Coordinates of C-alpha atoms and ligand atoms in Angstrom, one line a residue:
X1 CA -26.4 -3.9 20.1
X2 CA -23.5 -2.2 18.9
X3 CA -20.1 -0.8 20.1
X4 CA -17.3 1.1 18.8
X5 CA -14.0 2.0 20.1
X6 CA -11.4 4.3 18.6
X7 CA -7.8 3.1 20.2
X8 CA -4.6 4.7 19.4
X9 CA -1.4 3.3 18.5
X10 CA 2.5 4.2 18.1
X11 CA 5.7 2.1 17.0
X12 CA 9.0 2.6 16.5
X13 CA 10.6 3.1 13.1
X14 CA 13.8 2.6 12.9
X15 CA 16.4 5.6 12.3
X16 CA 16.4 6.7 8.8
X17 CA 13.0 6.4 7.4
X18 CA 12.5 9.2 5.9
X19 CA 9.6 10.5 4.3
X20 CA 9.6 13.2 1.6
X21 CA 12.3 14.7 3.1
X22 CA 10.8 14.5 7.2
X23 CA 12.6 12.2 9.4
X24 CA 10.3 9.9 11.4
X25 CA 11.3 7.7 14.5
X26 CA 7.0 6.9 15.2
X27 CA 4.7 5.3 13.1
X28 CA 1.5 6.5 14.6
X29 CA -2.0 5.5 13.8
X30 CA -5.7 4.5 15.1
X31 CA -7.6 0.7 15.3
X32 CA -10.6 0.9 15.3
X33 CA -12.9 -1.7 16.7
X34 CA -16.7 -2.5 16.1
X35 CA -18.6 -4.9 17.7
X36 CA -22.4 -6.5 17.3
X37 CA -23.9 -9.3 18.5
X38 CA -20.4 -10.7 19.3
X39 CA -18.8 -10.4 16.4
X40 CA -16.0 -8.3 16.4
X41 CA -14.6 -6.5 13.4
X42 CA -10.8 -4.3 13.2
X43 CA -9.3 -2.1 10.8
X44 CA -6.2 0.5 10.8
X45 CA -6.2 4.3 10.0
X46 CA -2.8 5.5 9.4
X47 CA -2.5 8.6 7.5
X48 CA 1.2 8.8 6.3
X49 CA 3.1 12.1 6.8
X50 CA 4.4 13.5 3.6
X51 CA 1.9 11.2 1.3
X52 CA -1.7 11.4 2.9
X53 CA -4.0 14.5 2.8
X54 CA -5.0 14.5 6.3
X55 CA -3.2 14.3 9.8
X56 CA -3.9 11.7 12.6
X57 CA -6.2 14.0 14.0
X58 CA -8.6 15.1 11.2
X59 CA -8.5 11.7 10.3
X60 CA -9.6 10.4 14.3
X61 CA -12.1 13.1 14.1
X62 CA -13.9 11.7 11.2
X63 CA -13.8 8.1 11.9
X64 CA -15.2 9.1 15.6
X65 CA -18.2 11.1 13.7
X66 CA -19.1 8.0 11.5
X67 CA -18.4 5.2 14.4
X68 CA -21.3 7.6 16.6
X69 CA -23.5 7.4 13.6
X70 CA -22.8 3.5 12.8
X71 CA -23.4 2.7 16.8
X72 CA -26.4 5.0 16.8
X73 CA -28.0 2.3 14.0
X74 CA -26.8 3.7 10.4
X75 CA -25.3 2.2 7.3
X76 CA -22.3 4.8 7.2
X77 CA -21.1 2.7 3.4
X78 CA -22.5 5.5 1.8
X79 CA -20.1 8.0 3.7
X80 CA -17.6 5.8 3.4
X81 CA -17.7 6.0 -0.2
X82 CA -19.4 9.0 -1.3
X83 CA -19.0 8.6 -5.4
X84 CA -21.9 6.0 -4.9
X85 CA -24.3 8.0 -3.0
X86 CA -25.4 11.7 -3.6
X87 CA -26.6 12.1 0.3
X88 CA -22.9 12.0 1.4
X89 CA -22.5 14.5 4.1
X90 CA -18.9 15.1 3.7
X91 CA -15.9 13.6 2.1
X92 CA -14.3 10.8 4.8
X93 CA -10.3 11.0 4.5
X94 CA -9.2 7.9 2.6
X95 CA -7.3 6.4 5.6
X96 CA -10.4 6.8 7.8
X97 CA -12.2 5.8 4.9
X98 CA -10.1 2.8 4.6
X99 CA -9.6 1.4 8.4
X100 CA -13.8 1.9 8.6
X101 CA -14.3 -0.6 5.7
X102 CA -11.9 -3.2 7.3
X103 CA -13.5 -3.2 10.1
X104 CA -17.1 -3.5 8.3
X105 CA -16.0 -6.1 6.3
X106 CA -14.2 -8.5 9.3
X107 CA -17.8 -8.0 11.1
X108 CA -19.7 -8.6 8.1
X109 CA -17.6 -11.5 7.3
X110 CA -17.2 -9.9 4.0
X111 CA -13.0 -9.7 3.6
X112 CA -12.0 -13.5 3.3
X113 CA -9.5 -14.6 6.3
X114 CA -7.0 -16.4 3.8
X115 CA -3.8 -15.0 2.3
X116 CA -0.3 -16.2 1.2
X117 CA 1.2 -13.9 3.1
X118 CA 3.8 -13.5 0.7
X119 CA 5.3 -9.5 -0.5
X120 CA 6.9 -8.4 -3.4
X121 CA 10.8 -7.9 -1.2
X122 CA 11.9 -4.6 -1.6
X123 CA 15.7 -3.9 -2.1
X124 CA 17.0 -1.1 0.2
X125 CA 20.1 -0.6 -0.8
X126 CA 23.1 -3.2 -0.8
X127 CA 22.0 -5.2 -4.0
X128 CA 25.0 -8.0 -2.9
X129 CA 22.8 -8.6 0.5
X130 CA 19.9 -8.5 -1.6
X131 CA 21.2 -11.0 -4.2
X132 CA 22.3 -13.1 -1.6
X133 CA 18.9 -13.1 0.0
X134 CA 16.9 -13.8 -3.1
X135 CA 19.5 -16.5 -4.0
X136 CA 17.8 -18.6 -1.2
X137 CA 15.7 -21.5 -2.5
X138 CA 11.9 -20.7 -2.5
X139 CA 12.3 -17.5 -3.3
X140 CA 9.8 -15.5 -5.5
X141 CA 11.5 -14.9 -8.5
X142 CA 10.3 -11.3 -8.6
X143 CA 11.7 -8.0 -6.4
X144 CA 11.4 -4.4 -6.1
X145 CA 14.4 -1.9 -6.6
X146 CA 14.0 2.0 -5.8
X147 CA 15.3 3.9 -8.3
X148 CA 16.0 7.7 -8.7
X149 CA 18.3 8.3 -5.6
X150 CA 21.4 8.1 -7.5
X151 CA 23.0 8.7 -11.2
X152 CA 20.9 7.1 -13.8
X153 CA 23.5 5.4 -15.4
X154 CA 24.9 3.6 -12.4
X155 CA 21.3 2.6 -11.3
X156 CA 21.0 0.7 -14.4
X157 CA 24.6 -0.9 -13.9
X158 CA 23.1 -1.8 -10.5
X159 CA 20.4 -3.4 -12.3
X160 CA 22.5 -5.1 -15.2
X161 CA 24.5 -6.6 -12.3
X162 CA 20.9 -8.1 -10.3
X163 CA 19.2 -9.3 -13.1
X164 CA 22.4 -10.7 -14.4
X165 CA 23.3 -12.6 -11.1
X166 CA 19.6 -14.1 -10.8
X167 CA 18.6 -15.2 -14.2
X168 CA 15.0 -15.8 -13.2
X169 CA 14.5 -12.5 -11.3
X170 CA 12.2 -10.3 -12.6
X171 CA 12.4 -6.7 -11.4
X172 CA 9.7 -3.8 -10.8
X173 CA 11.3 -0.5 -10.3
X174 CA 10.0 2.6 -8.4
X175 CA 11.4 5.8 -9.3
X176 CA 9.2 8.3 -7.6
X177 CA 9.0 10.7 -10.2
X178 CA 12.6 11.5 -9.8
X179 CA 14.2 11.5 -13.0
X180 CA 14.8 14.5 -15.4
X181 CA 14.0 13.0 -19.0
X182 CA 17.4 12.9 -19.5
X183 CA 18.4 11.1 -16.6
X184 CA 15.9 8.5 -17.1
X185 CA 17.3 8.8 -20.5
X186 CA 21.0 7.8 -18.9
X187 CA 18.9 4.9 -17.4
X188 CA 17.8 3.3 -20.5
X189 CA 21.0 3.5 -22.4
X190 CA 23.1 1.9 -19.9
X191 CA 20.8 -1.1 -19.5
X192 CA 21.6 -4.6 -21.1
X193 CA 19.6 -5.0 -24.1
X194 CA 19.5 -8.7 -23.5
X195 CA 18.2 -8.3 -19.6
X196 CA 16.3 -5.4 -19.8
X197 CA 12.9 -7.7 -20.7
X198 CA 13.0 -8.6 -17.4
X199 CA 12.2 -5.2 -15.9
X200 CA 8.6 -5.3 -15.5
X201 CA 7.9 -2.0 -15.4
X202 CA 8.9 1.2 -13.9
X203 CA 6.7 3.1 -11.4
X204 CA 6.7 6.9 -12.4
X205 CA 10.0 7.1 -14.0
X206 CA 9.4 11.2 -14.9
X207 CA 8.0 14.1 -12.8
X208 CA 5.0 14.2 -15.0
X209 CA 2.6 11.5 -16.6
X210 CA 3.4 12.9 -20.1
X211 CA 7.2 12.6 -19.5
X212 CA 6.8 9.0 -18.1
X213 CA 4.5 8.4 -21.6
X214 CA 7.1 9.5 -23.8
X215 CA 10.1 7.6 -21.7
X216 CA 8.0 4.7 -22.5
X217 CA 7.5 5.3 -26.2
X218 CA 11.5 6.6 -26.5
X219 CA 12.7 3.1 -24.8
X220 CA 10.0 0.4 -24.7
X221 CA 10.3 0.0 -20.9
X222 CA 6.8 -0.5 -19.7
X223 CA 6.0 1.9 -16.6
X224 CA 3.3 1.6 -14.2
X225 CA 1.1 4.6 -12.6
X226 CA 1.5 5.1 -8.8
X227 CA 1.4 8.9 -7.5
X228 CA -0.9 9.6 -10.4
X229 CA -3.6 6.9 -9.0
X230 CA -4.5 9.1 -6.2
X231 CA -4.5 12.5 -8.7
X232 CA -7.8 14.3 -9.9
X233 CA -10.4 11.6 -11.0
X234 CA -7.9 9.2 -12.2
X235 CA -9.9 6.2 -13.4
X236 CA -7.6 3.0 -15.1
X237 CA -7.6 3.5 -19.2
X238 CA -5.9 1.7 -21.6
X239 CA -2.5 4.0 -22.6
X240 CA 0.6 2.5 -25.0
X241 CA 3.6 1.9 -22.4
X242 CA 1.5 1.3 -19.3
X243 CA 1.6 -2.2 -17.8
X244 CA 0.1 -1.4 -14.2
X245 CA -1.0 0.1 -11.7
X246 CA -0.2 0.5 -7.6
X247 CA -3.0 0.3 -5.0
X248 CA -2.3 1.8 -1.9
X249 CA -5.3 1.3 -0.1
X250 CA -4.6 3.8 3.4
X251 CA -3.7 6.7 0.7
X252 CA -7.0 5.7 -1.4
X253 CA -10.3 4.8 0.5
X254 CA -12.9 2.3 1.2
X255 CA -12.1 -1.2 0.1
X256 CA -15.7 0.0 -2.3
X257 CA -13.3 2.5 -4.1
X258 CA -10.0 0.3 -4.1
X259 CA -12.3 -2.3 -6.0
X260 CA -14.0 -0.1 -8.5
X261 CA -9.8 1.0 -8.9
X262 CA -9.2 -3.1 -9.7
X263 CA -11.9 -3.9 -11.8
X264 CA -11.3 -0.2 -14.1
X265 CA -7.6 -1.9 -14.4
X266 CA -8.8 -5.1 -15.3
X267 CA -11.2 -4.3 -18.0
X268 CA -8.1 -1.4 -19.3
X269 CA -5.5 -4.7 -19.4
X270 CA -3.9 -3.4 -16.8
X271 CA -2.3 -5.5 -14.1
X272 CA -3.4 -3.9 -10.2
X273 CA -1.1 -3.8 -7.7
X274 CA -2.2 -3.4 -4.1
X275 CA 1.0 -1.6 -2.4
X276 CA 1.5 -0.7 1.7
X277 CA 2.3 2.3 3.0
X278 CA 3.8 1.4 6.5
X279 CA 1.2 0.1 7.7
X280 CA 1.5 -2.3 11.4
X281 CA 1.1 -5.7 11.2
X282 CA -2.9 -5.2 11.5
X283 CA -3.2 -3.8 8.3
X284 CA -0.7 -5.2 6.7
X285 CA -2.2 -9.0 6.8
X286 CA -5.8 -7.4 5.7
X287 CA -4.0 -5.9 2.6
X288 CA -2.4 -9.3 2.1
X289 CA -6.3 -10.7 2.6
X290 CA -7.4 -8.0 0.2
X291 CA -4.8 -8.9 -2.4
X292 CA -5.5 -12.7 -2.4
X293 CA -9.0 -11.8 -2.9
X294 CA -9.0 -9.0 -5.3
X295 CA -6.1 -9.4 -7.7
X296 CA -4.8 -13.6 -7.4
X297 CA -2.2 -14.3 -9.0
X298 CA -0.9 -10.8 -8.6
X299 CA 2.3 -10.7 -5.6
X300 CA 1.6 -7.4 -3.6
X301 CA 4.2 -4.7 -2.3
X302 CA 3.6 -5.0 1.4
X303 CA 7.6 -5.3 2.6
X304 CA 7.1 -2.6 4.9
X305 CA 7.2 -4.6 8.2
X306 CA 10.8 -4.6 8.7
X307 CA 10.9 -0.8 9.1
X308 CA 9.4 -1.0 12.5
X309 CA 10.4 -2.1 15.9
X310 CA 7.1 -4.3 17.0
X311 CA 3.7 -5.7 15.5
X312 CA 0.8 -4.8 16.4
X313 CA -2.6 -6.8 17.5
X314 CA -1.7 -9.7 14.9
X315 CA 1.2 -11.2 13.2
X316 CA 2.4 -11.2 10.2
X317 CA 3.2 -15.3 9.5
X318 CA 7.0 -15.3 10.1
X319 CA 8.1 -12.1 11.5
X320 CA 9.7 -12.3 14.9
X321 CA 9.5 -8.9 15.6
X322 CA 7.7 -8.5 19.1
X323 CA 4.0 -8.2 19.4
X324 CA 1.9 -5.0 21.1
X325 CA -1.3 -6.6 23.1
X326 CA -4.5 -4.3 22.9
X327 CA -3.5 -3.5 26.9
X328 CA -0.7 -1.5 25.4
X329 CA -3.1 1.0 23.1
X330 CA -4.5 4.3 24.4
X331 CA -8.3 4.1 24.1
X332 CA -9.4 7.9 22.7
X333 CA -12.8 6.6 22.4
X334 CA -15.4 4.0 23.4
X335 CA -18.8 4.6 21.7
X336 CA -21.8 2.9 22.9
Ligands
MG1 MG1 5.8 4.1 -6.2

């Protein structure tokens, strides 16, 4: 017998998380639940304002359409990921899309359990903190650093001065598409020649693809695609200047399509990156599980926790944050 169940979550964010320009102070977002023959499987849909397609709601109705159809006996993998079957009914929203083939995969036993646990840290603004944190023995020798808020040139002093105090620090850098060519020019000219091979790559330095490709070509920095992952058909290709590209699951689809994604980078030479996008502790350790299963060996950007006040069903290894029960969601749905 089968059994769905559509629950609803919120969190606090903490004050200042702002997302393409909208101040947010809840992180919102659905678990849903399916159960057979007493096994149990969970995933998260959590469409993020400013970044996914769909809203909370248009993303609940969909995942309520396919958990009816999955409880009334159907393989819904099909919906789920509609480029492999021509009967699709209707495109799923990628964060429904996503949270459904979580919650397959735990039932079907299908998404291995173990993970490292381990995130790329993210540096959010005072690079002495953040020095002084990845001074700390153990530490992975690799962080992320937005770029893109400030003057070019004084971003890359910024940079000079991390990669100079941590000589084993590697860097990825995230600009957003934020730089004019000439201010991702300013960048590349202030950075030291002799630490700059360090920089891994930069995400989307330019407001186009074209720009980023010819920032590439002009300075030898390697860049990585992000934003254009999720544009048009974007399939990985091999392209001079790109080094990788960034996953994020919840803004992509079914763990089907997120593969296909891996696999298209792999055989391009690229390296895949699976990325967070503030998910709850729930997702974030099946993106960790996804990671250690899909691309080993590769350290995923999932230092996102820290940006809310509490976890949520599960914890991630080492967080004290508190933790909400399933007592303390509001069931919008029980399908049986
Ligand atoms: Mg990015």
């Amino acid at each position: 017998m089968r059994r769905g169940t559509l629950l609803g979550y919120s969190l606090p964010l903490h004050a200042g998380v702002v997302l393409r320009g909208q101040r947010l102070s809840q992180r919102t977002g659905l678990v849903v639940r399916l159960e057979q023959d007493h096994r149990t499987g969970e995933g998260e849909i959590a469409p993020l304002p400013g970044f996914s397609g769909e809203t909370l709601s248009q993303a609940a109705d969909a995942a309520l359409l396919l958990i009816r159809r999955w409880v009334a006996g159907a393989c819904i993998l099909t919906d789920l990921d509609p480029s492999d079957g021509a009967q699709a009914r209707q495109p799923i929203p990628p964060s429904a899309a996503f949270g459904l083939s979580c919650a397959l995969a735990e039932l079907e036993e299908s998404l291995p359990t173990q993970a490292p646990y381990l995130s790329v840290p993210l540096c959010g603004g005072d690079s002495a903190e953040f020095i002084r944190r990845l001074s700390a023995p153990g530490d992975n020798p690799l962080a992320k650093v937005k770029v893109g808020l400030m003057d070019g040139r004084e971003e890359s002093r910024r940079v000079n001065s991390m990669l100079a105090a941590l000589p084993r620090l590697h860097l990825r850098l995230d600009a957003n598409r934020s730089w004019t060519a000439a201010a991702a020019a300013g960048f590349a000219e202030s950075l030291d020649p002799a630490l700059s091979g360090r920089i891994d790559f930069i995400e989307e330095p330019c407001a186009t693809p074209a720009e980023s490709l010819a920032f590439s070509r002009g300075t030898g920095i390697a860049i990585a695609w992000d934003e254009t992952v999720r544009e048009g058909n974007f399939y990985p290709c091999p392209q001079p200047g790109v080094a990788a590209i960034i996953i994020k699951p919840m803004l992509t689809g079914s763990l089907e399509r997120c593969r296909r994604l891996i696999d298209g980078a792999r055989q391009a030479g690229l390296t895949a990156v699976i990325s967070s996008s503030i998910e709850s502790s729930l997702g974030l350790t099946q993106l960790s599980r996804l990671a250690h299963w899909l691309t080993p060996g590769v350290t995923p950007g999932l230092d996102t926790l820290s940006l809310l006040g509490a976890q949520l069903l599960r914890r991630w290894p080492g967080s004290p944050l508190p933790l909400q029960s399933p007592g303390e969601l509001q069931i919008i749905a029980r399908v049986t």
